[in-house]
Every structure is written in structure tokens, then in C-alpha cells.
């Protein structure tokens, strides 16, 4: 049985787009059938619309409280028979009971070499600012399983990149994003091969 994958994304969606294209062209035993986003104006949603991928927008403007939001996550995943969730730049916290239901079936990409520069406050450009300010010579990206401890789940794959010539956080972000695009599809492949 092919694995039904949901991607959760909030932003530009380059990881989502890259995953979609690589999964489609690599003959993997899975396909992205659902995009969940809190941001209807994101690049991720635009791509999903143009590629006939089912979209579910979940945010506090549409749903009145956390309980309803939580229910919406669960019902959309159930309706689409999802058995793998990929967090690709998703800026909202995943409810703990969803993490329990999808134990070892949620992967997240993080733009640093975890456990360094992970945890509270380390998201998006904050990570690259901190790495730059600390004068690091090497950064990288990590794909890890999601558990209840933020950014602390078991690491599936990690890759380093040299950043000593980078003149600022934006340059670091660009280099790290390239690594993200390399390792996220690889992580999915590793996951699918184990199923
Ligand atoms: C990536 O750096 C991801 O690791 C981080 O947010 C960024 C999302 O980029 N959490 P994109 O939306 O996939 O282009």
C-alpha cells in the first residue's frame, strides 16, 4: 500500500515543493496528498492549488479555539488516510495528542545541527542570526522525528555545511536551505524503505 503523506507548511514552501517534485519523480512508495497550512497566502498553498493537492487551512481566524483546531487537524488527517506527516517550515506547535497518534510518523526539518540552536525561540531566521553571532564555522540541517520535546526527537539524518565565508545570516540561510533540500527527500526515502 502506498503511503499517504501530509506536508505542514507556513511559508514560501520551497521544502514542500522540492519534496513534492522529488517524491513524484523518484518512484517512491508514497505521495503527498494533503497540504496543511495556517497561512492561506503562503507560497506552499499557491503551489498546492496549482498542483491539485488537497489543502486544509487551519488557523485561529477560521476555528474559534484550540480544541476545535486540534479536532480539525485530526479529522483532515483521518479523511485523507495520512500515515506520514512532514513538517516543512510549519510555524505552529503540533498538539501533543496528535504527536501520540502519529508516534514516529512525524518528521521535521530544522535549519541547524541539532541539538545546537534548537528549542524555544530557535526558528526561521533566528537560528541563522544566532549561528552568525556565535561565529560558527559550520552549520547544517537536521531531519528528526517529532516527539513532545521540541526539537529533541531522535535524529534521522543530518548534514553539515561550511559557513565561514558567509557575510551574514541571509547567506547562511541560503546555504542551509540547499542542504535542507538534499536531506529531507532522503529522510523520506529512508522512512518509506523501512515501512
Ligand atoms: C526552512 O529553513 C525550514 O527549515 C524552516 O523554515 C524554512 C522554510 O522554508 N523551519 P521553506 O518554506 O520550505 O522555503
JSON list of C-alpha atoms and ligand atoms in Angstrom, two decimals:
[
{"chain": "A", "resi": 1, "resn": "UNK", "atom": "CA", "xyz": [0.00, 0.00, 0.00]},
{"chain": "A", "resi": 2, "resn": "UNK", "atom": "CA", "xyz": [1.46, 3.42, -0.95]},
{"chain": "A", "resi": 3, "resn": "UNK", "atom": "CA", "xyz": [1.96, 5.77, 1.97]},
{"chain": "A", "resi": 4, "resn": "UNK", "atom": "CA", "xyz": [-0.24, 8.89, 2.05]},
{"chain": "A", "resi": 5, "resn": "UNK", "atom": "CA", "xyz": [1.83, 11.88, 3.09]},
{"chain": "A", "resi": 6, "resn": "UNK", "atom": "CA", "xyz": [0.68, 15.22, 4.51]},
{"chain": "A", "resi": 7, "resn": "UNK", "atom": "CA", "xyz": [3.01, 18.21, 4.48]},
{"chain": "A", "resi": 8, "resn": "UNK", "atom": "CA", "xyz": [2.52, 21.00, 7.01]},
{"chain": "A", "resi": 9, "resn": "UNK", "atom": "CA", "xyz": [3.99, 24.31, 5.81]},
{"chain": "A", "resi": 10, "resn": "UNK", "atom": "CA", "xyz": [3.52, 28.00, 6.62]},
{"chain": "A", "resi": 11, "resn": "UNK", "atom": "CA", "xyz": [5.87, 29.92, 4.37]},
{"chain": "A", "resi": 12, "resn": "UNK", "atom": "CA", "xyz": [7.49, 30.09, 0.95]},
{"chain": "A", "resi": 13, "resn": "UNK", "atom": "CA", "xyz": [7.20, 26.33, 0.67]},
{"chain": "A", "resi": 14, "resn": "UNK", "atom": "CA", "xyz": [10.49, 25.57, -1.05]},
{"chain": "A", "resi": 15, "resn": "UNK", "atom": "CA", "xyz": [10.90, 22.39, 1.02]},
{"chain": "A", "resi": 16, "resn": "UNK", "atom": "CA", "xyz": [7.33, 21.34, 0.23]},
{"chain": "A", "resi": 17, "resn": "UNK", "atom": "CA", "xyz": [7.77, 21.98, -3.50]},
{"chain": "A", "resi": 18, "resn": "UNK", "atom": "CA", "xyz": [11.11, 20.18, -3.53]},
{"chain": "A", "resi": 19, "resn": "UNK", "atom": "CA", "xyz": [9.65, 17.21, -1.64]},
{"chain": "A", "resi": 20, "resn": "UNK", "atom": "CA", "xyz": [6.65, 17.04, -3.94]},
{"chain": "A", "resi": 21, "resn": "UNK", "atom": "CA", "xyz": [8.81, 17.03, -7.07]},
{"chain": "A", "resi": 22, "resn": "UNK", "atom": "CA", "xyz": [11.40, 14.55, -5.75]},
{"chain": "A", "resi": 23, "resn": "UNK", "atom": "CA", "xyz": [8.81, 12.14, -4.36]},
{"chain": "A", "resi": 24, "resn": "UNK", "atom": "CA", "xyz": [6.88, 12.24, -7.63]},
{"chain": "A", "resi": 25, "resn": "UNK", "atom": "CA", "xyz": [9.95, 11.64, -9.80]},
{"chain": "A", "resi": 26, "resn": "UNK", "atom": "CA", "xyz": [11.74, 9.04, -7.65]},
{"chain": "A", "resi": 27, "resn": "UNK", "atom": "CA", "xyz": [9.18, 6.30, -7.77]},
{"chain": "A", "resi": 28, "resn": "UNK", "atom": "CA", "xyz": [8.85, 6.19, -4.02]},
{"chain": "A", "resi": 29, "resn": "UNK", "atom": "CA", "xyz": [6.18, 4.18, -2.32]},
{"chain": "A", "resi": 30, "resn": "UNK", "atom": "CA", "xyz": [4.31, 7.27, -1.18]},
{"chain": "A", "resi": 31, "resn": "UNK", "atom": "CA", "xyz": [2.76, 10.50, -2.36]},
{"chain": "A", "resi": 32, "resn": "UNK", "atom": "CA", "xyz": [1.89, 13.89, -0.93]},
{"chain": "A", "resi": 33, "resn": "UNK", "atom": "CA", "xyz": [-1.88, 14.05, -0.87]},
{"chain": "A", "resi": 34, "resn": "UNK", "atom": "CA", "xyz": [-2.51, 16.86, 1.61]},
{"chain": "A", "resi": 35, "resn": "UNK", "atom": "CA", "xyz": [-1.06, 20.26, 2.49]},
{"chain": "A", "resi": 36, "resn": "UNK", "atom": "CA", "xyz": [-1.95, 21.69, 5.89]},
{"chain": "A", "resi": 37, "resn": "UNK", "atom": "CA", "xyz": [-1.18, 25.36, 6.43]},
{"chain": "A", "resi": 38, "resn": "UNK", "atom": "CA", "xyz": [-2.07, 28.14, 8.84]},
{"chain": "A", "resi": 39, "resn": "UNK", "atom": "CA", "xyz": [-1.31, 30.69, 6.14]},
{"chain": "A", "resi": 40, "resn": "UNK", "atom": "CA", "xyz": [-3.69, 30.86, 3.14]},
{"chain": "A", "resi": 41, "resn": "UNK", "atom": "CA", "xyz": [-1.37, 33.36, 1.40]},
{"chain": "A", "resi": 42, "resn": "UNK", "atom": "CA", "xyz": [1.75, 31.22, 1.59]},
{"chain": "A", "resi": 43, "resn": "UNK", "atom": "CA", "xyz": [3.79, 30.01, -1.36]},
{"chain": "A", "resi": 44, "resn": "UNK", "atom": "CA", "xyz": [3.07, 26.48, -0.17]},
{"chain": "A", "resi": 45, "resn": "UNK", "atom": "CA", "xyz": [-0.70, 26.96, -0.58]},
{"chain": "A", "resi": 46, "resn": "UNK", "atom": "CA", "xyz": [-0.23, 28.55, -4.00]},
{"chain": "A", "resi": 47, "resn": "UNK", "atom": "CA", "xyz": [1.80, 25.56, -5.19]},
{"chain": "A", "resi": 48, "resn": "UNK", "atom": "CA", "xyz": [-0.73, 23.09, -3.80]},
{"chain": "A", "resi": 49, "resn": "UNK", "atom": "CA", "xyz": [-3.55, 24.92, -5.64]},
{"chain": "A", "resi": 50, "resn": "UNK", "atom": "CA", "xyz": [-1.65, 24.79, -8.91]},
{"chain": "A", "resi": 51, "resn": "UNK", "atom": "CA", "xyz": [-0.90, 21.10, -8.49]},
{"chain": "A", "resi": 52, "resn": "UNK", "atom": "CA", "xyz": [-4.29, 19.83, -7.35]},
{"chain": "A", "resi": 53, "resn": "UNK", "atom": "CA", "xyz": [-3.09, 18.86, -3.91]},
{"chain": "A", "resi": 54, "resn": "UNK", "atom": "CA", "xyz": [-5.81, 18.89, -1.26]},
{"chain": "A", "resi": 55, "resn": "UNK", "atom": "CA", "xyz": [-5.42, 21.92, 1.03]},
{"chain": "A", "resi": 56, "resn": "UNK", "atom": "CA", "xyz": [-6.56, 22.35, 4.60]},
{"chain": "A", "resi": 57, "resn": "UNK", "atom": "CA", "xyz": [-6.19, 25.80, 6.17]},
{"chain": "A", "resi": 58, "resn": "UNK", "atom": "CA", "xyz": [-6.20, 25.65, 9.95]},
{"chain": "A", "resi": 59, "resn": "UNK", "atom": "CA", "xyz": [-5.79, 28.83, 11.97]},
{"chain": "A", "resi": 60, "resn": "UNK", "atom": "CA", "xyz": [-7.40, 30.84, 14.73]},
{"chain": "A", "resi": 61, "resn": "UNK", "atom": "CA", "xyz": [-9.32, 33.03, 12.28]},
{"chain": "A", "resi": 62, "resn": "UNK", "atom": "CA", "xyz": [-11.20, 30.01, 10.95]},
{"chain": "A", "resi": 63, "resn": "UNK", "atom": "CA", "xyz": [-11.60, 28.00, 14.09]},
{"chain": "A", "resi": 64, "resn": "UNK", "atom": "CA", "xyz": [-12.55, 29.51, 17.39]},
{"chain": "A", "resi": 65, "resn": "UNK", "atom": "CA", "xyz": [-10.35, 27.70, 19.90]},
{"chain": "A", "resi": 66, "resn": "UNK", "atom": "CA", "xyz": [-7.54, 25.20, 20.40]},
{"chain": "A", "resi": 67, "resn": "UNK", "atom": "CA", "xyz": [-9.90, 22.27, 20.89]},
{"chain": "A", "resi": 68, "resn": "UNK", "atom": "CA", "xyz": [-11.58, 22.90, 17.53]},
{"chain": "A", "resi": 69, "resn": "UNK", "atom": "CA", "xyz": [-8.22, 23.42, 15.83]},
{"chain": "A", "resi": 70, "resn": "UNK", "atom": "CA", "xyz": [-6.99, 20.16, 17.29]},
{"chain": "A", "resi": 71, "resn": "UNK", "atom": "CA", "xyz": [-10.10, 18.34, 16.03]},
{"chain": "A", "resi": 72, "resn": "UNK", "atom": "CA", "xyz": [-9.61, 19.81, 12.55]},
{"chain": "A", "resi": 73, "resn": "UNK", "atom": "CA", "xyz": [-6.05, 18.51, 12.36]},
{"chain": "A", "resi": 74, "resn": "UNK", "atom": "CA", "xyz": [-7.20, 15.05, 13.31]},
{"chain": "A", "resi": 75, "resn": "UNK", "atom": "CA", "xyz": [-10.21, 14.88, 11.02]},
{"chain": "A", "resi": 76, "resn": "UNK", "atom": "CA", "xyz": [-8.36, 16.14, 7.94]},
{"chain": "A", "resi": 77, "resn": "UNK", "atom": "CA", "xyz": [-5.58, 13.61, 8.52]},
{"chain": "A", "resi": 78, "resn": "UNK", "atom": "CA", "xyz": [-8.10, 10.83, 9.01]},
{"chain": "A", "resi": 79, "resn": "UNK", "atom": "CA", "xyz": [-10.17, 11.77, 5.95]},
{"chain": "A", "resi": 80, "resn": "UNK", "atom": "CA", "xyz": [-7.06, 11.67, 3.78]},
{"chain": "A", "resi": 81, "resn": "UNK", "atom": "CA", "xyz": [-5.81, 8.41, 5.37]},
{"chain": "A", "resi": 82, "resn": "UNK", "atom": "CA", "xyz": [-2.47, 10.01, 6.22]},
{"chain": "A", "resi": 83, "resn": "UNK", "atom": "CA", "xyz": [0.27, 7.80, 7.60]},
{"chain": "A", "resi": 84, "resn": "UNK", "atom": "CA", "xyz": [3.26, 10.17, 7.43]},
{"chain": "A", "resi": 85, "resn": "UNK", "atom": "CA", "xyz": [3.44, 13.88, 8.32]},
{"chain": "A", "resi": 86, "resn": "UNK", "atom": "CA", "xyz": [6.27, 16.12, 7.15]},
{"chain": "A", "resi": 87, "resn": "UNK", "atom": "CA", "xyz": [6.77, 19.46, 8.89]},
{"chain": "A", "resi": 88, "resn": "UNK", "atom": "CA", "xyz": [8.36, 21.72, 6.30]},
{"chain": "A", "resi": 89, "resn": "UNK", "atom": "CA", "xyz": [8.63, 25.16, 7.83]},
{"chain": "A", "resi": 90, "resn": "UNK", "atom": "CA", "xyz": [5.43, 24.89, 9.86]},
{"chain": "A", "resi": 91, "resn": "UNK", "atom": "CA", "xyz": [5.26, 27.71, 12.39]},
{"chain": "A", "resi": 92, "resn": "UNK", "atom": "CA", "xyz": [2.61, 26.27, 14.73]},
{"chain": "A", "resi": 93, "resn": "UNK", "atom": "CA", "xyz": [3.02, 23.84, 17.58]},
{"chain": "A", "resi": 94, "resn": "UNK", "atom": "CA", "xyz": [1.75, 20.33, 16.91]},
{"chain": "A", "resi": 95, "resn": "UNK", "atom": "CA", "xyz": [-0.77, 19.27, 19.59]},
{"chain": "A", "resi": 96, "resn": "UNK", "atom": "CA", "xyz": [0.58, 16.60, 21.94]},
{"chain": "A", "resi": 97, "resn": "UNK", "atom": "CA", "xyz": [-2.23, 14.14, 21.27]},
{"chain": "A", "resi": 98, "resn": "UNK", "atom": "CA", "xyz": [-1.52, 14.31, 17.53]},
{"chain": "A", "resi": 99, "resn": "UNK", "atom": "CA", "xyz": [2.11, 13.51, 18.28]},
{"chain": "A", "resi": 100, "resn": "UNK", "atom": "CA", "xyz": [0.88, 10.49, 20.28]},
{"chain": "A", "resi": 101, "resn": "UNK", "atom": "CA", "xyz": [-1.41, 9.28, 17.48]},
{"chain": "A", "resi": 102, "resn": "UNK", "atom": "CA", "xyz": [1.38, 9.72, 14.90]},
{"chain": "A", "resi": 103, "resn": "UNK", "atom": "CA", "xyz": [4.18, 8.40, 17.10]},
{"chain": "A", "resi": 104, "resn": "UNK", "atom": "CA", "xyz": [7.38, 8.02, 14.99]},
{"chain": "A", "resi": 105, "resn": "UNK", "atom": "CA", "xyz": [5.41, 9.17, 11.93]},
{"chain": "A", "resi": 106, "resn": "UNK", "atom": "CA", "xyz": [6.10, 12.91, 12.03]},
{"chain": "A", "resi": 107, "resn": "UNK", "atom": "CA", "xyz": [9.35, 14.27, 10.62]},
{"chain": "A", "resi": 108, "resn": "UNK", "atom": "CA", "xyz": [10.55, 17.85, 10.98]},
{"chain": "A", "resi": 109, "resn": "UNK", "atom": "CA", "xyz": [13.29, 19.73, 9.16]},
{"chain": "A", "resi": 110, "resn": "UNK", "atom": "CA", "xyz": [15.32, 22.12, 11.29]},
{"chain": "A", "resi": 111, "resn": "UNK", "atom": "CA", "xyz": [17.89, 24.57, 9.87]},
{"chain": "A", "resi": 112, "resn": "UNK", "atom": "CA", "xyz": [20.74, 23.80, 12.28]},
{"chain": "A", "resi": 113, "resn": "UNK", "atom": "CA", "xyz": [22.84, 20.94, 13.54]},
{"chain": "A", "resi": 114, "resn": "UNK", "atom": "CA", "xyz": [20.56, 19.83, 16.37]},
{"chain": "A", "resi": 115, "resn": "UNK", "atom": "CA", "xyz": [20.80, 19.74, 19.33]},
{"chain": "A", "resi": 116, "resn": "UNK", "atom": "CA", "xyz": [22.64, 23.03, 18.73]},
{"chain": "A", "resi": 117, "resn": "UNK", "atom": "CA", "xyz": [20.41, 26.04, 18.02]},
{"chain": "A", "resi": 118, "resn": "UNK", "atom": "CA", "xyz": [17.20, 24.14, 18.67]},
{"chain": "A", "resi": 119, "resn": "UNK", "atom": "CA", "xyz": [14.36, 24.55, 21.13]},
{"chain": "A", "resi": 120, "resn": "UNK", "atom": "CA", "xyz": [12.37, 27.57, 22.22]},
{"chain": "A", "resi": 121, "resn": "UNK", "atom": "CA", "xyz": [12.93, 30.67, 20.09]},
{"chain": "A", "resi": 122, "resn": "UNK", "atom": "CA", "xyz": [15.08, 28.91, 17.52]},
{"chain": "A", "resi": 123, "resn": "UNK", "atom": "CA", "xyz": [13.01, 29.03, 14.36]},
{"chain": "A", "resi": 124, "resn": "UNK", "atom": "CA", "xyz": [13.43, 30.56, 10.90]},
{"chain": "A", "resi": 125, "resn": "UNK", "atom": "CA", "xyz": [15.98, 33.35, 10.63]},
{"chain": "A", "resi": 126, "resn": "UNK", "atom": "CA", "xyz": [16.50, 33.44, 14.42]},
{"chain": "A", "resi": 127, "resn": "UNK", "atom": "CA", "xyz": [18.55, 30.29, 14.04]},
{"chain": "A", "resi": 128, "resn": "UNK", "atom": "CA", "xyz": [20.84, 31.79, 11.40]},
{"chain": "A", "resi": 129, "resn": "UNK", "atom": "CA", "xyz": [21.26, 35.05, 13.34]},
{"chain": "A", "resi": 130, "resn": "UNK", "atom": "CA", "xyz": [22.33, 33.09, 16.41]},
{"chain": "A", "resi": 131, "resn": "UNK", "atom": "CA", "xyz": [24.72, 30.92, 14.41]},
{"chain": "A", "resi": 132, "resn": "UNK", "atom": "CA", "xyz": [26.23, 34.01, 12.74]},
{"chain": "A", "resi": 133, "resn": "UNK", "atom": "CA", "xyz": [26.56, 35.91, 16.02]},
{"chain": "A", "resi": 134, "resn": "UNK", "atom": "CA", "xyz": [28.31, 32.95, 17.61]},
{"chain": "A", "resi": 135, "resn": "UNK", "atom": "CA", "xyz": [30.87, 33.00, 14.80]},
{"chain": "A", "resi": 136, "resn": "UNK", "atom": "CA", "xyz": [30.26, 29.37, 13.90]},
{"chain": "A", "resi": 137, "resn": "UNK", "atom": "CA", "xyz": [32.29, 27.99, 11.00]},
{"chain": "A", "resi": 138, "resn": "UNK", "atom": "CA", "xyz": [29.93, 25.14, 10.32]},
{"chain": "A", "resi": 139, "resn": "UNK", "atom": "CA", "xyz": [26.15, 24.90, 10.30]},
{"chain": "A", "resi": 140, "resn": "UNK", "atom": "CA", "xyz": [23.77, 22.49, 8.64]},
{"chain": "A", "resi": 141, "resn": "UNK", "atom": "CA", "xyz": [20.32, 20.95, 8.71]},
{"chain": "A", "resi": 142, "resn": "UNK", "atom": "CA", "xyz": [18.65, 18.13, 10.59]},
{"chain": "A", "resi": 143, "resn": "UNK", "atom": "CA", "xyz": [15.64, 15.93, 9.95]},
{"chain": "A", "resi": 144, "resn": "UNK", "atom": "CA", "xyz": [14.31, 14.42, 13.15]},
{"chain": "A", "resi": 145, "resn": "UNK", "atom": "CA", "xyz": [11.29, 12.56, 14.46]},
{"chain": "A", "resi": 146, "resn": "UNK", "atom": "CA", "xyz": [8.90, 14.79, 16.35]},
{"chain": "A", "resi": 147, "resn": "UNK", "atom": "CA", "xyz": [8.15, 13.98, 19.96]},
{"chain": "A", "resi": 148, "resn": "UNK", "atom": "CA", "xyz": [6.78, 16.07, 22.80]},
{"chain": "A", "resi": 149, "resn": "UNK", "atom": "CA", "xyz": [10.19, 17.67, 23.48]},
{"chain": "A", "resi": 150, "resn": "UNK", "atom": "CA", "xyz": [10.53, 20.48, 21.00]},
{"chain": "A", "resi": 151, "resn": "UNK", "atom": "CA", "xyz": [13.42, 19.87, 18.52]},
{"chain": "A", "resi": 152, "resn": "UNK", "atom": "CA", "xyz": [14.67, 16.96, 20.63]},
{"chain": "A", "resi": 153, "resn": "UNK", "atom": "CA", "xyz": [13.25, 13.92, 18.84]},
{"chain": "A", "resi": 154, "resn": "UNK", "atom": "CA", "xyz": [15.62, 11.23, 17.50]},
{"chain": "A", "resi": 155, "resn": "UNK", "atom": "CA", "xyz": [17.69, 12.41, 14.54]},
{"chain": "A", "resi": 156, "resn": "UNK", "atom": "CA", "xyz": [17.11, 10.64, 11.24]},
{"chain": "A", "resi": 157, "resn": "UNK", "atom": "CA", "xyz": [19.60, 12.50, 9.09]},
{"chain": "A", "resi": 158, "resn": "UNK", "atom": "CA", "xyz": [21.89, 15.50, 9.43]},
{"chain": "A", "resi": 159, "resn": "UNK", "atom": "CA", "xyz": [24.32, 17.25, 7.10]},
{"chain": "A", "resi": 160, "resn": "UNK", "atom": "CA", "xyz": [26.94, 19.92, 7.70]},
{"chain": "A", "resi": 161, "resn": "UNK", "atom": "CA", "xyz": [27.86, 22.90, 5.54]},
{"chain": "A", "resi": 162, "resn": "UNK", "atom": "CA", "xyz": [30.80, 25.29, 5.83]},
{"chain": "A", "resi": 163, "resn": "UNK", "atom": "CA", "xyz": [29.71, 28.85, 6.51]},
{"chain": "A", "resi": 164, "resn": "UNK", "atom": "CA", "xyz": [32.96, 30.57, 7.43]},
{"chain": "A", "resi": 165, "resn": "UNK", "atom": "CA", "xyz": [32.84, 32.77, 4.31]},
{"chain": "A", "resi": 166, "resn": "UNK", "atom": "CA", "xyz": [29.24, 33.84, 4.87]},
{"chain": "A", "resi": 167, "resn": "UNK", "atom": "CA", "xyz": [28.91, 37.59, 5.42]},
{"chain": "A", "resi": 168, "resn": "UNK", "atom": "CA", "xyz": [25.60, 37.45, 7.25]},
{"chain": "A", "resi": 169, "resn": "UNK", "atom": "CA", "xyz": [22.63, 35.34, 8.37]},
{"chain": "A", "resi": 170, "resn": "UNK", "atom": "CA", "xyz": [20.96, 35.53, 4.94]},
{"chain": "A", "resi": 171, "resn": "UNK", "atom": "CA", "xyz": [23.93, 33.88, 3.27]},
{"chain": "A", "resi": 172, "resn": "UNK", "atom": "CA", "xyz": [23.93, 31.17, 5.92]},
{"chain": "A", "resi": 173, "resn": "UNK", "atom": "CA", "xyz": [20.19, 30.62, 5.40]},
{"chain": "A", "resi": 174, "resn": "UNK", "atom": "CA", "xyz": [20.72, 30.18, 1.67]},
{"chain": "A", "resi": 175, "resn": "UNK", "atom": "CA", "xyz": [23.46, 27.58, 2.14]},
{"chain": "A", "resi": 176, "resn": "UNK", "atom": "CA", "xyz": [21.50, 25.71, 4.79]},
{"chain": "A", "resi": 177, "resn": "UNK", "atom": "CA", "xyz": [18.34, 25.67, 2.63]},
{"chain": "A", "resi": 178, "resn": "UNK", "atom": "CA", "xyz": [20.28, 23.87, -0.11]},
{"chain": "A", "resi": 179, "resn": "UNK", "atom": "CA", "xyz": [21.22, 21.22, 2.44]},
{"chain": "A", "resi": 180, "resn": "UNK", "atom": "CA", "xyz": [17.58, 21.00, 3.59]},
{"chain": "A", "resi": 181, "resn": "UNK", "atom": "CA", "xyz": [16.51, 20.30, 0.02]},
{"chain": "A", "resi": 182, "resn": "UNK", "atom": "CA", "xyz": [19.07, 17.49, -0.15]},
{"chain": "A", "resi": 183, "resn": "UNK", "atom": "CA", "xyz": [18.36, 15.72, 3.11]},
{"chain": "A", "resi": 184, "resn": "UNK", "atom": "CA", "xyz": [14.57, 16.00, 3.54]},
{"chain": "A", "resi": 185, "resn": "UNK", "atom": "CA", "xyz": [13.73, 13.83, 0.49]},
{"chain": "A", "resi": 186, "resn": "UNK", "atom": "CA", "xyz": [16.49, 11.42, 1.59]},
{"chain": "A", "resi": 187, "resn": "UNK", "atom": "CA", "xyz": [14.92, 11.17, 5.03]},
{"chain": "A", "resi": 188, "resn": "UNK", "atom": "CA", "xyz": [11.54, 10.42, 3.46]},
{"chain": "A", "resi": 189, "resn": "UNK", "atom": "CA", "xyz": [13.14, 7.73, 1.35]},
{"chain": "A", "resi": 190, "resn": "UNK", "atom": "CA", "xyz": [14.76, 6.17, 4.44]},
{"chain": "A", "resi": 191, "resn": "UNK", "atom": "CA", "xyz": [11.40, 6.29, 6.23]},
{"chain": "A", "resi": 192, "resn": "UNK", "atom": "CA", "xyz": [9.50, 4.73, 3.33]},
{"chain": "A", "resi": 193, "resn": "UNK", "atom": "CA", "xyz": [12.09, 1.99, 2.87]},
{"chain": "A", "resi": 194, "resn": "UNK", "atom": "CA", "xyz": [11.54, 0.95, 6.48]},
{"chain": "A", "resi": 195, "resn": "UNK", "atom": "CA", "xyz": [7.76, 0.62, 6.08]},
{"chain": "B", "resi": 1, "resn": "LIG", "atom": "C1", "xyz": [13.35, 26.31, 6.37]},
{"chain": "B", "resi": 1, "resn": "LIG", "atom": "O1", "xyz": [14.61, 26.84, 6.67]},
{"chain": "B", "resi": 1, "resn": "LIG", "atom": "C2", "xyz": [12.94, 25.38, 7.48]},
{"chain": "B", "resi": 1, "resn": "LIG", "atom": "O2", "xyz": [13.96, 24.62, 7.97]},
{"chain": "B", "resi": 1, "resn": "LIG", "atom": "C3", "xyz": [12.49, 26.38, 8.49]},
{"chain": "B", "resi": 1, "resn": "LIG", "atom": "O3", "xyz": [11.76, 27.33, 7.75]},
{"chain": "B", "resi": 1, "resn": "LIG", "atom": "C4", "xyz": [12.29, 27.38, 6.43]},
{"chain": "B", "resi": 1, "resn": "LIG", "atom": "C5", "xyz": [11.15, 27.12, 5.49]},
{"chain": "B", "resi": 1, "resn": "LIG", "atom": "O4", "xyz": [11.50, 27.35, 4.18]},
{"chain": "B", "resi": 1, "resn": "LIG", "atom": "N1", "xyz": [11.82, 25.76, 9.59]},
{"chain": "B", "resi": 1, "resn": "LIG", "atom": "P1", "xyz": [10.50, 26.94, 3.02]},
{"chain": "B", "resi": 1, "resn": "LIG", "atom": "O5", "xyz": [9.13, 27.50, 3.38]},
{"chain": "B", "resi": 1, "resn": "LIG", "atom": "O6", "xyz": [10.48, 25.45, 2.94]},
{"chain": "B", "resi": 1, "resn": "LIG", "atom": "O7", "xyz": [11.05, 27.58, 1.81]}
]
